[in-house]
Amino acid sequence: MEAASPAGPAAPQPRAPGAAGGLGSLLRGLQGQLFTWNILKTVALGQMLSLCICGTAITSQYLAERYRVNTPMLQSFINYCLLLLFYTVMLAFQSGSDNLLHILKRKWWKYVLLGLADVEANYLIVRAYQYTTLTSVQLLDCFGIPVLMALSWFVLYARYRVIHLIAVAVCLLGVGTMVGADILAGREDNSGSDVLIGDILVLLGASLYAVSNVCEEYIVKRLSRQEFLGMVGLFGTIISGIQLSIVECKDIASIQWDWKIALLFVAFALCMFCLYSFMPLVIQVTSATSVNLGILTADLYSLFFGLFLFGYKFSGLYLLSFTVIMVGFVLYCSTPTRTAEPAESSVPPITSIGVDNLGLKLEENLQEAPSAAL
């Protein structure tokens, strides 16, 4: 047998055992930590939005019960004016395609429809309380979630898994538990003047909320948060101002203004402004569906504060309802959804990666890394 020539090809070096496995384990650990952190952040941001909604509910209830002030359109008008003064003015000083005039030339009619949907969604839900019961409003308002998921499927190409449907069902079960607690605690004392009209108003309002939220997710992920808020502020101010002059002139004229009423209006406007300003930030890192599931706890926060402010009766079912909703919310966020973009589309690419997409990217990188190491 001849000896191997020194000039021949070098023998392959043995790879350290477990190198690829160690890299995979490290990536899996990083993925788990990052995904857990994002879920916790999503939960915290969702509850921050719930507290903003709770603030609007408490101030509105104080105005209605203590001072007999029922002016939901005026309250919304003040919020839209704040958005106009802050975000629309900001767009006016932008340059290029982000400039206010450039946006109006290309898409003004689209934002008119969006502003109309947003204004009327707020108005219809509040108006429904005059016709139907608290239970009907709380239950039928959840109709917006399946509508939102359907619109996300067709408009945003979101693809859900079975676990997401289970999570939504768990959240709705929590809402049902909350409604049951209301009935047992004696809060269902309003039979309504025309339940059918009220229920129809709730369904319409919930559907318009879903349309507004899907448009919001589309705009903030593909265009910009400032454009959404600026255009909603502009057309929301115009539309709500016109509607205000038609439906609430007498109510506004009858208000006996003092510093307490003015302070409640200011508090409502600040809570609403914070809600509108922060919601696009949360949607950018999650989705409109997960945000709507997270803010289901807003009614519970209002109930908890109502125990001290309005003398509500406590029920252990409230705590159970809160727990069930949070379990469903975390369950929904724990599994990534998929986005099925069409092969040829004129839709602008997504400029921000939410928790769901981030999870998928990490999963893909995790599968590719050991192959690259080999």
mmCIF file of C-alpha atoms in Angstrom:
data_model
loop_
_atom_site.group_PDB
_atom_site.id
_atom_site.type_symbol
_atom_site.label_atom_id
_atom_site.label_comp_id
_atom_site.label_asym_id
_atom_site.label_seq_id
_atom_site.Cartn_x
_atom_site.Cartn_y
_atom_site.Cartn_z
ATOM 1 C CA MET A 1 0.000 0.000 0.000
ATOM 2 C CA GLU A 2 1.425 3.327 -1.003
ATOM 3 C CA ALA A 3 1.692 6.161 1.487
ATOM 4 C CA ALA A 4 -0.474 9.163 0.911
ATOM 5 C CA SER A 5 1.301 11.994 -0.814
ATOM 6 C CA PRO A 6 1.866 15.098 1.319
ATOM 7 C CA ALA A 7 0.641 17.194 -1.591
ATOM 8 C CA GLY A 8 -2.784 15.458 -1.672
ATOM 9 C CA PRO A 9 -6.007 17.049 -0.471
ATOM 10 C CA ALA A 10 -6.223 17.760 3.233
ATOM 11 C CA ALA A 11 -8.347 15.414 5.297
ATOM 12 C CA PRO A 12 -11.626 16.990 6.574
ATOM 13 C CA GLN A 13 -11.360 18.301 10.103
ATOM 14 C CA PRO A 14 -13.753 16.678 12.581
ATOM 15 C CA ARG A 15 -16.488 19.018 13.760
ATOM 16 C CA ALA A 16 -16.903 19.481 17.478
ATOM 17 C CA PRO A 17 -19.759 17.242 18.608
ATOM 18 C CA GLY A 18 -22.944 19.107 19.443
ATOM 19 C CA ALA A 19 -21.852 22.398 17.827
ATOM 20 C CA ALA A 20 -24.924 22.668 15.627
ATOM 21 C CA GLY A 21 -27.136 21.458 18.462
ATOM 22 C CA GLY A 22 -25.668 24.040 20.818
ATOM 23 C CA LEU A 23 -26.320 26.829 18.342
ATOM 24 C CA GLY A 24 -29.872 25.623 17.845
ATOM 25 C CA SER A 25 -30.447 25.482 21.608
ATOM 26 C CA LEU A 26 -29.084 29.005 21.991
ATOM 27 C CA LEU A 27 -31.357 30.334 19.254
ATOM 28 C CA ARG A 28 -34.347 28.536 20.750
ATOM 29 C CA GLY A 29 -33.581 30.065 24.140
ATOM 30 C CA LEU A 30 -33.267 33.549 22.635
ATOM 31 C CA GLN A 31 -36.479 33.034 20.695
ATOM 32 C CA GLY A 32 -38.348 31.964 23.817
ATOM 33 C CA GLN A 33 -37.085 34.910 25.883
ATOM 34 C CA LEU A 34 -37.814 37.454 23.173
ATOM 35 C CA PHE A 35 -41.264 36.063 22.443
ATOM 36 C CA THR A 36 -42.150 35.961 26.152
ATOM 37 C CA TRP A 37 -41.012 39.561 26.538
ATOM 38 C CA ASN A 38 -43.108 40.635 23.562
ATOM 39 C CA ILE A 39 -46.192 38.876 24.947
ATOM 40 C CA LEU A 40 -45.757 40.622 28.304
ATOM 41 C CA LYS A 41 -45.262 43.940 26.535
ATOM 42 C CA THR A 42 -48.387 43.341 24.450
ATOM 43 C CA VAL A 43 -50.437 42.547 27.559
ATOM 44 C CA ALA A 44 -49.164 45.681 29.327
ATOM 45 C CA LEU A 45 -49.866 47.930 26.330
ATOM 46 C CA GLY A 46 -53.342 46.460 25.919
ATOM 47 C CA GLN A 47 -54.184 47.164 29.554
ATOM 48 C CA MET A 48 -52.884 50.707 29.197
ATOM 49 C CA LEU A 49 -55.417 51.219 26.401
ATOM 50 C CA SER A 50 -58.111 49.644 28.592
ATOM 51 C CA LEU A 51 -57.360 52.167 31.324
ATOM 52 C CA CYS A 52 -57.728 55.012 28.810
ATOM 53 C CA ILE A 53 -61.145 53.660 27.790
ATOM 54 C CA CYS A 54 -62.006 53.278 31.464
ATOM 55 C CA GLY A 55 -61.171 56.955 31.986
ATOM 56 C CA THR A 56 -63.535 58.003 29.202
ATOM 57 C CA ALA A 57 -66.304 55.797 30.621
ATOM 58 C CA ILE A 58 -65.966 57.136 34.170
ATOM 59 C CA THR A 59 -65.892 60.801 33.126
ATOM 60 C CA SER A 60 -68.899 60.288 30.831
ATOM 61 C CA GLN A 61 -70.823 58.571 33.599
ATOM 62 C CA TYR A 62 -70.005 61.359 36.038
ATOM 63 C CA LEU A 63 -71.241 63.939 33.531
ATOM 64 C CA ALA A 64 -74.441 61.973 32.903
ATOM 65 C CA GLU A 65 -75.348 60.965 36.470
ATOM 66 C CA ARG A 66 -74.102 63.877 38.570
ATOM 67 C CA TYR A 67 -74.613 66.808 36.175
ATOM 68 C CA ARG A 68 -77.178 65.502 33.664
ATOM 69 C CA VAL A 69 -74.837 66.233 30.757
ATOM 70 C CA ASN A 70 -75.270 63.886 27.772
ATOM 71 C CA THR A 71 -73.195 65.278 24.923
ATOM 72 C CA PRO A 72 -71.184 62.399 23.396
ATOM 73 C CA MET A 73 -70.707 64.214 20.089
ATOM 74 C CA LEU A 74 -69.303 67.306 21.808
ATOM 75 C CA GLN A 75 -66.878 65.127 23.755
ATOM 76 C CA SER A 76 -65.748 63.380 20.560
ATOM 77 C CA PHE A 77 -65.477 66.733 18.772
ATOM 78 C CA ILE A 78 -63.018 68.002 21.391
ATOM 79 C CA ASN A 79 -60.882 64.888 20.915
ATOM 80 C CA TYR A 80 -60.839 65.267 17.132
ATOM 81 C CA CYS A 81 -59.874 68.920 17.540
ATOM 82 C CA LEU A 82 -56.880 67.879 19.652
ATOM 83 C CA LEU A 83 -55.843 65.371 16.992
ATOM 84 C CA LEU A 84 -56.228 68.099 14.377
ATOM 85 C CA LEU A 85 -54.131 70.608 16.295
ATOM 86 C CA PHE A 86 -51.363 68.102 16.991
ATOM 87 C CA TYR A 87 -51.111 65.563 14.167
ATOM 88 C CA THR A 88 -52.731 67.378 11.225
ATOM 89 C CA VAL A 89 -50.554 70.432 11.847
ATOM 90 C CA MET A 90 -47.581 68.063 12.004
ATOM 91 C CA LEU A 91 -48.487 66.733 8.541
ATOM 92 C CA ALA A 92 -48.723 70.299 7.218
ATOM 93 C CA PHE A 93 -45.024 70.806 7.952
ATOM 94 C CA GLN A 94 -43.928 67.499 6.396
ATOM 95 C CA SER A 95 -42.273 67.459 2.992
ATOM 96 C CA GLY A 96 -42.711 65.251 -0.059
ATOM 97 C CA SER A 97 -45.369 62.530 -0.129
ATOM 98 C CA ASP A 98 -45.990 62.916 3.628
ATOM 99 C CA ASN A 99 -47.198 66.486 3.251
ATOM 100 C CA LEU A 100 -50.824 67.194 4.113
ATOM 101 C CA LEU A 101 -51.698 68.725 0.734
ATOM 102 C CA HIS A 102 -50.074 65.856 -1.149
ATOM 103 C CA ILE A 103 -52.059 63.308 0.868
ATOM 104 C CA LEU A 104 -55.313 65.229 0.330
ATOM 105 C CA LYS A 105 -54.773 65.390 -3.431
ATOM 106 C CA ARG A 106 -54.307 61.635 -3.714
ATOM 107 C CA LYS A 107 -56.550 60.103 -1.029
ATOM 108 C CA TRP A 108 -58.910 62.685 0.417
ATOM 109 C CA TRP A 109 -62.093 60.693 -0.313
ATOM 110 C CA LYS A 110 -60.706 57.572 1.374
ATOM 111 C CA TYR A 111 -60.038 59.494 4.562
ATOM 112 C CA VAL A 112 -63.495 61.075 4.412
ATOM 113 C CA LEU A 113 -64.974 57.566 4.546
ATOM 114 C CA LEU A 114 -62.583 56.560 7.333
ATOM 115 C CA GLY A 115 -63.442 59.660 9.367
ATOM 116 C CA LEU A 116 -67.142 59.014 8.850
ATOM 117 C CA ALA A 117 -66.799 55.392 10.035
ATOM 118 C CA ASP A 118 -64.844 56.446 13.124
ATOM 119 C CA VAL A 119 -67.202 59.254 14.126
ATOM 120 C CA GLU A 120 -70.371 57.242 13.605
ATOM 121 C CA ALA A 121 -68.982 54.174 15.418
ATOM 122 C CA ASN A 122 -68.469 56.278 18.546
ATOM 123 C CA TYR A 123 -71.861 57.938 18.204
ATOM 124 C CA LEU A 124 -73.944 54.810 17.510
ATOM 125 C CA ILE A 125 -72.616 52.866 20.504
ATOM 126 C CA VAL A 126 -73.349 55.733 22.891
ATOM 127 C CA ARG A 127 -76.771 56.367 21.347
ATOM 128 C CA ALA A 128 -77.677 52.677 21.692
ATOM 129 C CA TYR A 129 -77.744 52.993 25.505
ATOM 130 C CA GLN A 130 -80.896 55.108 25.182
ATOM 131 C CA TYR A 131 -82.791 52.269 23.500
ATOM 132 C CA THR A 132 -81.457 48.937 24.725
ATOM 133 C CA THR A 133 -79.974 47.386 27.854
ATOM 134 C CA LEU A 134 -76.461 47.405 29.253
ATOM 135 C CA THR A 135 -76.297 43.629 28.755
ATOM 136 C CA SER A 136 -77.176 43.911 25.070
ATOM 137 C CA VAL A 137 -74.553 46.592 24.492
ATOM 138 C CA GLN A 138 -71.826 44.599 26.240
ATOM 139 C CA LEU A 139 -72.644 41.378 24.414
ATOM 140 C CA LEU A 140 -73.404 42.739 20.944
ATOM 141 C CA ASP A 141 -70.391 45.047 21.022
ATOM 142 C CA CYS A 142 -68.277 41.873 20.815
ATOM 143 C CA PHE A 143 -69.752 41.351 17.346
ATOM 144 C CA GLY A 144 -66.996 43.660 16.147
ATOM 145 C CA ILE A 145 -64.302 41.047 16.860
ATOM 146 C CA PRO A 146 -65.444 38.393 14.319
ATOM 147 C CA VAL A 147 -66.126 41.205 11.819
ATOM 148 C CA LEU A 148 -62.611 42.501 12.442
ATOM 149 C CA MET A 149 -61.107 39.043 11.951
ATOM 150 C CA ALA A 150 -63.041 38.558 8.701
ATOM 151 C CA LEU A 151 -61.933 41.945 7.371
ATOM 152 C CA SER A 152 -58.330 41.218 8.409
ATOM 153 C CA TRP A 153 -58.523 37.927 6.489
ATOM 154 C CA PHE A 154 -59.607 39.586 3.241
ATOM 155 C CA VAL A 155 -57.982 43.023 3.506
ATOM 156 C CA LEU A 156 -54.772 42.360 5.466
ATOM 157 C CA TYR A 157 -54.429 38.689 4.394
ATOM 158 C CA ALA A 158 -54.159 37.543 8.020
ATOM 159 C CA ARG A 159 -54.338 33.774 8.420
ATOM 160 C CA TYR A 160 -55.516 32.381 11.740
ATOM 161 C CA ARG A 161 -54.904 29.040 13.385
ATOM 162 C CA VAL A 162 -57.298 26.976 15.429
ATOM 163 C CA ILE A 163 -55.744 28.234 18.658
ATOM 164 C CA HIS A 164 -56.639 31.814 17.719
ATOM 165 C CA LEU A 165 -60.289 30.877 17.318
ATOM 166 C CA ILE A 166 -60.174 29.108 20.680
ATOM 167 C CA ALA A 167 -58.569 32.177 22.265
ATOM 168 C CA VAL A 168 -61.293 34.459 20.893
ATOM 169 C CA ALA A 169 -63.955 32.081 22.222
ATOM 170 C CA VAL A 170 -62.291 32.164 25.669
ATOM 171 C CA CYS A 171 -62.302 35.981 25.655
ATOM 172 C CA LEU A 172 -65.969 36.083 24.697
ATOM 173 C CA LEU A 173 -66.686 33.596 27.482
ATOM 174 C CA GLY A 174 -65.072 36.061 29.863
ATOM 175 C CA VAL A 175 -67.351 38.815 28.551
ATOM 176 C CA GLY A 176 -70.346 36.551 29.147
ATOM 177 C CA THR A 177 -69.165 36.000 32.714
ATOM 178 C CA MET A 178 -68.942 39.769 33.205
ATOM 179 C CA VAL A 179 -72.483 40.267 31.907
ATOM 180 C CA GLY A 180 -73.726 37.544 34.256
ATOM 181 C CA ALA A 181 -72.017 39.294 37.143
ATOM 182 C CA ASP A 182 -73.753 42.556 36.168
ATOM 183 C CA ILE A 183 -77.149 40.864 36.249
ATOM 184 C CA LEU A 184 -76.499 39.204 39.599
ATOM 185 C CA ALA A 185 -75.197 42.476 41.038
ATOM 186 C CA GLY A 186 -78.378 44.292 39.973
ATOM 187 C CA ARG A 187 -76.785 46.608 37.412
ATOM 188 C CA GLU A 188 -79.234 45.537 34.697
ATOM 189 C CA ASP A 189 -81.939 48.050 35.619
ATOM 190 C CA ASN A 190 -82.529 49.689 32.256
ATOM 191 C CA SER A 191 -85.072 47.913 30.101
ATOM 192 C CA GLY A 192 -84.613 50.354 27.218
ATOM 193 C CA SER A 193 -87.291 52.102 25.192
ATOM 194 C CA ASP A 194 -86.864 50.124 21.953
ATOM 195 C CA VAL A 195 -84.549 47.156 22.316
ATOM 196 C CA LEU A 196 -84.536 46.217 18.633
ATOM 197 C CA ILE A 197 -83.406 49.667 17.498
ATOM 198 C CA GLY A 198 -80.757 49.735 20.216
ATOM 199 C CA ASP A 199 -79.416 46.310 19.266
ATOM 200 C CA ILE A 200 -79.213 47.323 15.606
ATOM 201 C CA LEU A 201 -77.303 50.481 16.566
ATOM 202 C CA VAL A 202 -74.815 48.401 18.586
ATOM 203 C CA LEU A 203 -74.233 45.996 15.699
ATOM 204 C CA LEU A 204 -73.727 48.866 13.260
ATOM 205 C CA GLY A 205 -71.395 50.665 15.649
ATOM 206 C CA ALA A 206 -69.354 47.513 16.311
ATOM 207 C CA SER A 207 -69.049 46.858 12.571
ATOM 208 C CA LEU A 208 -67.894 50.430 11.924
ATOM 209 C CA TYR A 209 -65.339 50.086 14.723
ATOM 210 C CA ALA A 210 -64.022 46.971 12.956
ATOM 211 C CA VAL A 211 -63.748 48.860 9.656
ATOM 212 C CA SER A 212 -61.933 51.729 11.376
ATOM 213 C CA ASN A 213 -59.514 49.384 13.160
ATOM 214 C CA VAL A 214 -58.644 47.432 10.004
ATOM 215 C CA CYS A 215 -57.987 50.685 8.147
ATOM 216 C CA GLU A 216 -55.882 51.853 11.078
ATOM 217 C CA GLU A 217 -53.742 48.704 10.999
ATOM 218 C CA TYR A 218 -53.321 48.987 7.236
ATOM 219 C CA ILE A 219 -52.246 52.639 7.422
ATOM 220 C CA VAL A 220 -49.920 52.500 10.445
ATOM 221 C CA LYS A 221 -48.096 49.394 9.177
ATOM 222 C CA ARG A 222 -47.820 50.399 5.519
ATOM 223 C CA LEU A 223 -47.824 54.201 5.639
ATOM 224 C CA SER A 224 -47.424 56.053 8.934
ATOM 225 C CA ARG A 225 -49.046 56.623 12.301
ATOM 226 C CA GLN A 226 -48.936 60.411 11.810
ATOM 227 C CA GLU A 227 -50.875 60.160 8.552
ATOM 228 C CA PHE A 228 -53.643 58.110 10.141
ATOM 229 C CA LEU A 229 -54.050 60.358 13.175
ATOM 230 C CA GLY A 230 -53.695 63.566 11.178
ATOM 231 C CA MET A 231 -56.326 62.642 8.618
ATOM 232 C CA VAL A 232 -58.731 61.219 11.213
ATOM 233 C CA GLY A 233 -58.291 64.422 13.199
ATOM 234 C CA LEU A 234 -59.005 66.588 10.160
ATOM 235 C CA PHE A 235 -62.096 64.835 8.815
ATOM 236 C CA GLY A 236 -63.283 63.702 12.253
ATOM 237 C CA THR A 237 -63.376 67.354 13.337
ATOM 238 C CA ILE A 238 -65.336 68.390 10.237
ATOM 239 C CA ILE A 239 -67.846 65.522 10.384
ATOM 240 C CA SER A 240 -68.392 65.599 14.145
ATOM 241 C CA GLY A 241 -68.682 69.403 14.063
ATOM 242 C CA ILE A 242 -71.452 69.228 11.466
ATOM 243 C CA GLN A 243 -73.245 66.455 13.326
ATOM 244 C CA LEU A 244 -72.788 68.290 16.614
ATOM 245 C CA SER A 245 -74.536 71.389 15.255
ATOM 246 C CA ILE A 246 -77.475 69.230 14.166
ATOM 247 C CA VAL A 247 -78.109 66.859 17.075
ATOM 248 C CA GLU A 248 -76.710 68.466 20.247
ATOM 249 C CA CYS A 249 -77.261 72.212 20.065
ATOM 250 C CA LYS A 250 -80.028 72.190 22.685
ATOM 251 C CA ASP A 251 -78.126 69.845 24.994
ATOM 252 C CA ILE A 252 -75.033 72.058 24.902
ATOM 253 C CA ALA A 253 -77.062 75.211 25.508
ATOM 254 C CA SER A 254 -78.645 73.680 28.625
ATOM 255 C CA ILE A 255 -75.302 72.857 30.318
ATOM 256 C CA GLN A 256 -74.755 74.789 33.558
ATOM 257 C CA TRP A 257 -71.018 75.247 33.189
ATOM 258 C CA ASP A 258 -68.718 75.288 36.210
ATOM 259 C CA TRP A 259 -65.134 74.238 36.852
ATOM 260 C CA LYS A 260 -66.095 70.656 37.756
ATOM 261 C CA ILE A 261 -67.917 70.057 34.493
ATOM 262 C CA ALA A 262 -65.093 71.697 32.560
ATOM 263 C CA LEU A 263 -62.566 69.491 34.376
ATOM 264 C CA LEU A 264 -64.525 66.357 33.464
ATOM 265 C CA PHE A 265 -64.592 67.411 29.812
ATOM 266 C CA VAL A 266 -60.831 67.983 29.920
ATOM 267 C CA ALA A 267 -60.234 64.602 31.571
ATOM 268 C CA PHE A 268 -62.375 62.848 28.965
ATOM 269 C CA ALA A 269 -60.566 64.602 26.118
ATOM 270 C CA LEU A 270 -57.121 63.719 27.503
ATOM 271 C CA CYS A 271 -58.058 60.048 27.979
ATOM 272 C CA MET A 272 -59.499 59.892 24.464
ATOM 273 C CA PHE A 273 -56.488 61.672 22.977
ATOM 274 C CA CYS A 274 -54.118 59.241 24.704
ATOM 275 C CA LEU A 275 -56.198 56.308 23.452
ATOM 276 C CA TYR A 276 -56.074 57.505 19.854
ATOM 277 C CA SER A 277 -52.362 58.371 20.097
ATOM 278 C CA PHE A 278 -51.211 55.104 21.688
ATOM 279 C CA MET A 279 -53.443 52.612 19.875
ATOM 280 C CA PRO A 280 -51.528 52.892 16.567
ATOM 281 C CA LEU A 281 -48.286 52.235 18.462
ATOM 282 C CA VAL A 282 -49.754 49.060 19.957
ATOM 283 C CA ILE A 283 -51.196 47.946 16.614
ATOM 284 C CA GLN A 284 -47.773 48.405 15.014
ATOM 285 C CA VAL A 285 -46.276 45.735 17.284
ATOM 286 C CA THR A 286 -49.355 43.478 17.432
ATOM 287 C CA SER A 287 -52.538 43.589 15.355
ATOM 288 C CA ALA A 288 -55.967 45.192 15.474
ATOM 289 C CA THR A 289 -57.525 41.879 16.548
ATOM 290 C CA SER A 290 -55.214 41.356 19.512
ATOM 291 C CA VAL A 291 -55.719 44.975 20.593
ATOM 292 C CA ASN A 292 -59.510 44.547 20.554
ATOM 293 C CA LEU A 293 -59.209 41.382 22.633
ATOM 294 C CA GLY A 294 -56.965 43.161 25.119
ATOM 295 C CA ILE A 295 -59.328 46.092 25.651
ATOM 296 C CA LEU A 296 -62.237 43.800 26.570
ATOM 297 C CA THR A 297 -61.071 44.351 30.144
ATOM 298 C CA ALA A 298 -61.952 48.073 29.944
ATOM 299 C CA ASP A 299 -65.501 47.463 31.197
ATOM 300 C CA LEU A 300 -64.081 45.529 34.151
ATOM 301 C CA TYR A 301 -61.765 48.381 35.113
ATOM 302 C CA SER A 302 -64.774 50.708 34.974
ATOM 303 C CA LEU A 303 -66.670 48.314 37.241
ATOM 304 C CA PHE A 304 -63.802 48.140 39.728
ATOM 305 C CA PHE A 305 -63.606 51.942 39.916
ATOM 306 C CA GLY A 306 -67.405 52.058 40.099
ATOM 307 C CA LEU A 307 -67.273 50.096 43.350
ATOM 308 C CA PHE A 308 -65.797 53.193 45.001
ATOM 309 C CA LEU A 309 -67.201 56.006 42.860
ATOM 310 C CA PHE A 310 -70.757 54.886 42.129
ATOM 311 C CA GLY A 311 -71.473 52.321 44.825
ATOM 312 C CA TYR A 312 -71.562 49.237 42.600
ATOM 313 C CA LYS A 313 -71.946 45.859 44.267
ATOM 314 C CA PHE A 314 -68.919 43.577 44.121
ATOM 315 C CA SER A 315 -69.120 40.078 42.684
ATOM 316 C CA GLY A 316 -66.391 37.456 42.554
ATOM 317 C CA LEU A 317 -67.467 36.787 38.978
ATOM 318 C CA TYR A 318 -65.804 40.078 37.999
ATOM 319 C CA LEU A 319 -62.399 38.691 39.006
ATOM 320 C CA LEU A 320 -63.186 35.425 37.235
ATOM 321 C CA SER A 321 -64.192 37.345 34.106
ATOM 322 C CA PHE A 322 -60.981 39.381 34.167
ATOM 323 C CA THR A 323 -58.901 36.204 34.529
ATOM 324 C CA VAL A 324 -60.707 34.417 31.691
ATOM 325 C CA ILE A 325 -60.304 37.374 29.317
ATOM 326 C CA MET A 326 -56.596 37.700 30.133
ATOM 327 C CA VAL A 327 -56.049 33.953 29.606
ATOM 328 C CA GLY A 328 -57.709 34.183 26.192
ATOM 329 C CA PHE A 329 -55.706 37.297 25.308
ATOM 330 C CA VAL A 330 -52.369 35.698 26.250
ATOM 331 C CA LEU A 331 -53.377 32.519 24.421
ATOM 332 C CA TYR A 332 -54.076 34.524 21.262
ATOM 333 C CA CYS A 333 -50.733 36.336 21.457
ATOM 334 C CA SER A 334 -48.758 33.170 22.236
ATOM 335 C CA THR A 335 -49.087 31.742 18.718
ATOM 336 C CA PRO A 336 -48.099 33.679 15.588
ATOM 337 C CA THR A 337 -50.577 34.323 12.823
ATOM 338 C CA ARG A 338 -49.485 34.143 9.211
ATOM 339 C CA THR A 339 -49.769 36.725 6.462
ATOM 340 C CA ALA A 340 -50.614 35.383 3.010
ATOM 341 C CA GLU A 341 -49.754 38.262 0.688
ATOM 342 C CA PRO A 342 -50.812 37.712 -2.951
ATOM 343 C CA ALA A 343 -48.008 36.962 -5.403
ATOM 344 C CA GLU A 344 -48.602 40.157 -7.387
ATOM 345 C CA SER A 345 -49.964 43.016 -5.350
ATOM 346 C CA SER A 346 -49.930 46.790 -5.511
ATOM 347 C CA VAL A 347 -50.181 46.948 -1.718
ATOM 348 C CA PRO A 348 -47.218 48.786 -0.142
ATOM 349 C CA PRO A 349 -44.979 46.478 1.905
ATOM 350 C CA ILE A 350 -45.372 46.327 5.666
ATOM 351 C CA THR A 351 -42.868 48.686 7.256
ATOM 352 C CA SER A 352 -43.091 47.327 10.798
ATOM 353 C CA ILE A 353 -42.949 43.776 12.101
ATOM 354 C CA GLY A 354 -45.447 42.942 14.802
ATOM 355 C CA VAL A 355 -45.203 40.222 17.430
ATOM 356 C CA ASP A 356 -46.829 37.650 15.163
ATOM 357 C CA ASN A 357 -44.532 38.294 12.209
ATOM 358 C CA LEU A 358 -41.531 38.512 14.508
ATOM 359 C CA GLY A 359 -42.298 35.068 15.867
ATOM 360 C CA LEU A 360 -42.445 33.661 12.359
ATOM 361 C CA LYS A 361 -39.132 35.277 11.395
ATOM 362 C CA LEU A 362 -37.437 33.835 14.459
ATOM 363 C CA GLU A 363 -38.937 30.432 13.691
ATOM 364 C CA GLU A 364 -37.613 30.571 10.112
ATOM 365 C CA ASN A 365 -34.151 31.694 11.245
ATOM 366 C CA LEU A 366 -34.098 28.929 13.834
ATOM 367 C CA GLN A 367 -34.724 26.327 11.128
ATOM 368 C CA GLU A 368 -32.110 27.809 8.784
ATOM 369 C CA ALA A 369 -29.315 28.244 11.343
ATOM 370 C CA PRO A 370 -28.407 24.563 11.904
ATOM 371 C CA SER A 371 -28.381 24.008 8.134
ATOM 372 C CA ALA A 372 -25.990 26.885 7.675
ATOM 373 C CA ALA A 373 -23.771 25.511 10.416
ATOM 374 C CA LEU A 374 -23.588 22.165 8.616
#
